Amino acid sequence: MTTELSTGMSLLARYETALMRTFGTPPRVLLRGDGCYVWDADGRRYLDLLGGLAVNALGHAHPKVVEAVATQLGTLGHVSNLFATPSQIALAERLLALIGSGGRVFLTNSGTEANEAALKATRRTGRTKIVSAKGAFHGRSMGALAITWNPAYREPFEPLPGEITFVDYGDADALAAAIDDDTAAFVVEPIQGENGVVVPPGGYLAKAREITSRHGALLWLDEIQTGMGRTGDWFAHAGSGIVPDLVTLAKGLGAGFPIGACVGLGPAGDLLGLGDHGTTFGGNPIAAAAALATIDVIEEHGLLEHTMVAGEHLTAAIDKLHDARIDHVRGRGLLRGVALVDPVAPAVVKVALDRGFIVNAPNPHTVRLAPPLIVGLDQLDTFVDALPELLDVATQADLSAACDAPASHTADNSPEEEVSP
Ligand SMILES: Cc1ncc(COP(=O)(O)O)c(C=O)c1O
């Protein structure tokens, strides 16, 4: 008997043959998006509550970003860094203005590259020791991997750049004990996204600033996931009253167009000097135009405030369920982790997808939501309304152990564990 494959399944069969196995086989092929919705190859619609891993700040196919990209591409698409462009210059100025400090910007194509630039900048202090945090995720290149915590990601690729010490996240005493006068930098996420949306205790960043300053070490904030409005401020460190030395950005910066930035504030802006670093595509005018349009839309539509309101609404609505299977909701703005009592988050993600919701599980106990900043409260409510049933089905599937290992997971990536970007 021959069974006909759906369009999605036959595309995935080709994916399995042609693509490296780094991500396993994705559960769906997506064809198009509009606002907070995407459609798969078989015509099914999904409410995107993950925004391409905290990237699609303005949803899908936002007309302002589309127009900016198309106009720039139709005018001047690429020049390399042998030349300057107005959009590149304007973006660097705009980022410094948003951060509210003087400095200099190095533009990249991704978060990992932004972190590589920052890592090289730390070497220019003349020191080589870096302190990072347990649970940290900073990317998958050899340098970014060296400061990433997950041993399963790191160990197969050792030796990596060395002299990295990992301290407990949020523990200022541990940080004070780890940093000395030979430390080049402390790199830290203001909220650990990939680790399950972990929020440090209040005052942690201020203490980190105080400790690093005392020892002449740099404070490097990886705001790749938390920055550009995701937490309801332009940057998650905004309320902490500190000025970091390095800030790395990407994800929401281009609202889906690949771009990253390494921002050096004050003297740190001069650490990388002539010939110290380079990139062919980084800072290209199309990406810069996309980022400028994104910033404009966030400002013009009051999306920072909306993000704060929507995030609080989501948390309050989930709390109101009084569902004993949900321990709590953590995070800030529209970066939220729903902490589950039982390790069924991967099953919830799978059931949610079948019901038309895209979320993910950074760990077995956490369902992460990072929707577009334009998401409507009513759209969030549809997920909250569905959540008890998603938990019913997921728990059932888990109990019966019929939770057959999805094809999307490879041997080094247990069904409980998602692959980080
Ligand atoms: C905090 C943080 N840093 C760095 C990265 C790597 O960014 P990219 O995947 O754009 O290289 C990520 C990606 O998830 C991240 O969350």
PDB file of C-alpha atoms in Angstrom, residues 22 88 109 146 336:
ATOM      1  CA  THR A  22      22.543  19.669  13.902  1.00  0.00           C
ATOM      2  CA  GLN A  88      25.045  51.863   9.348  1.00  0.00           C
ATOM      3  CA  ASN A 109      25.292  39.349  11.520  1.00  0.00           C
ATOM      4  CA  ALA A 146      33.929  28.695  25.779  1.00  0.00           C
ATOM      5  CA  ARG A 336       8.347  34.444  30.147  1.00  0.00           C
TER       6      ARG A 336
END
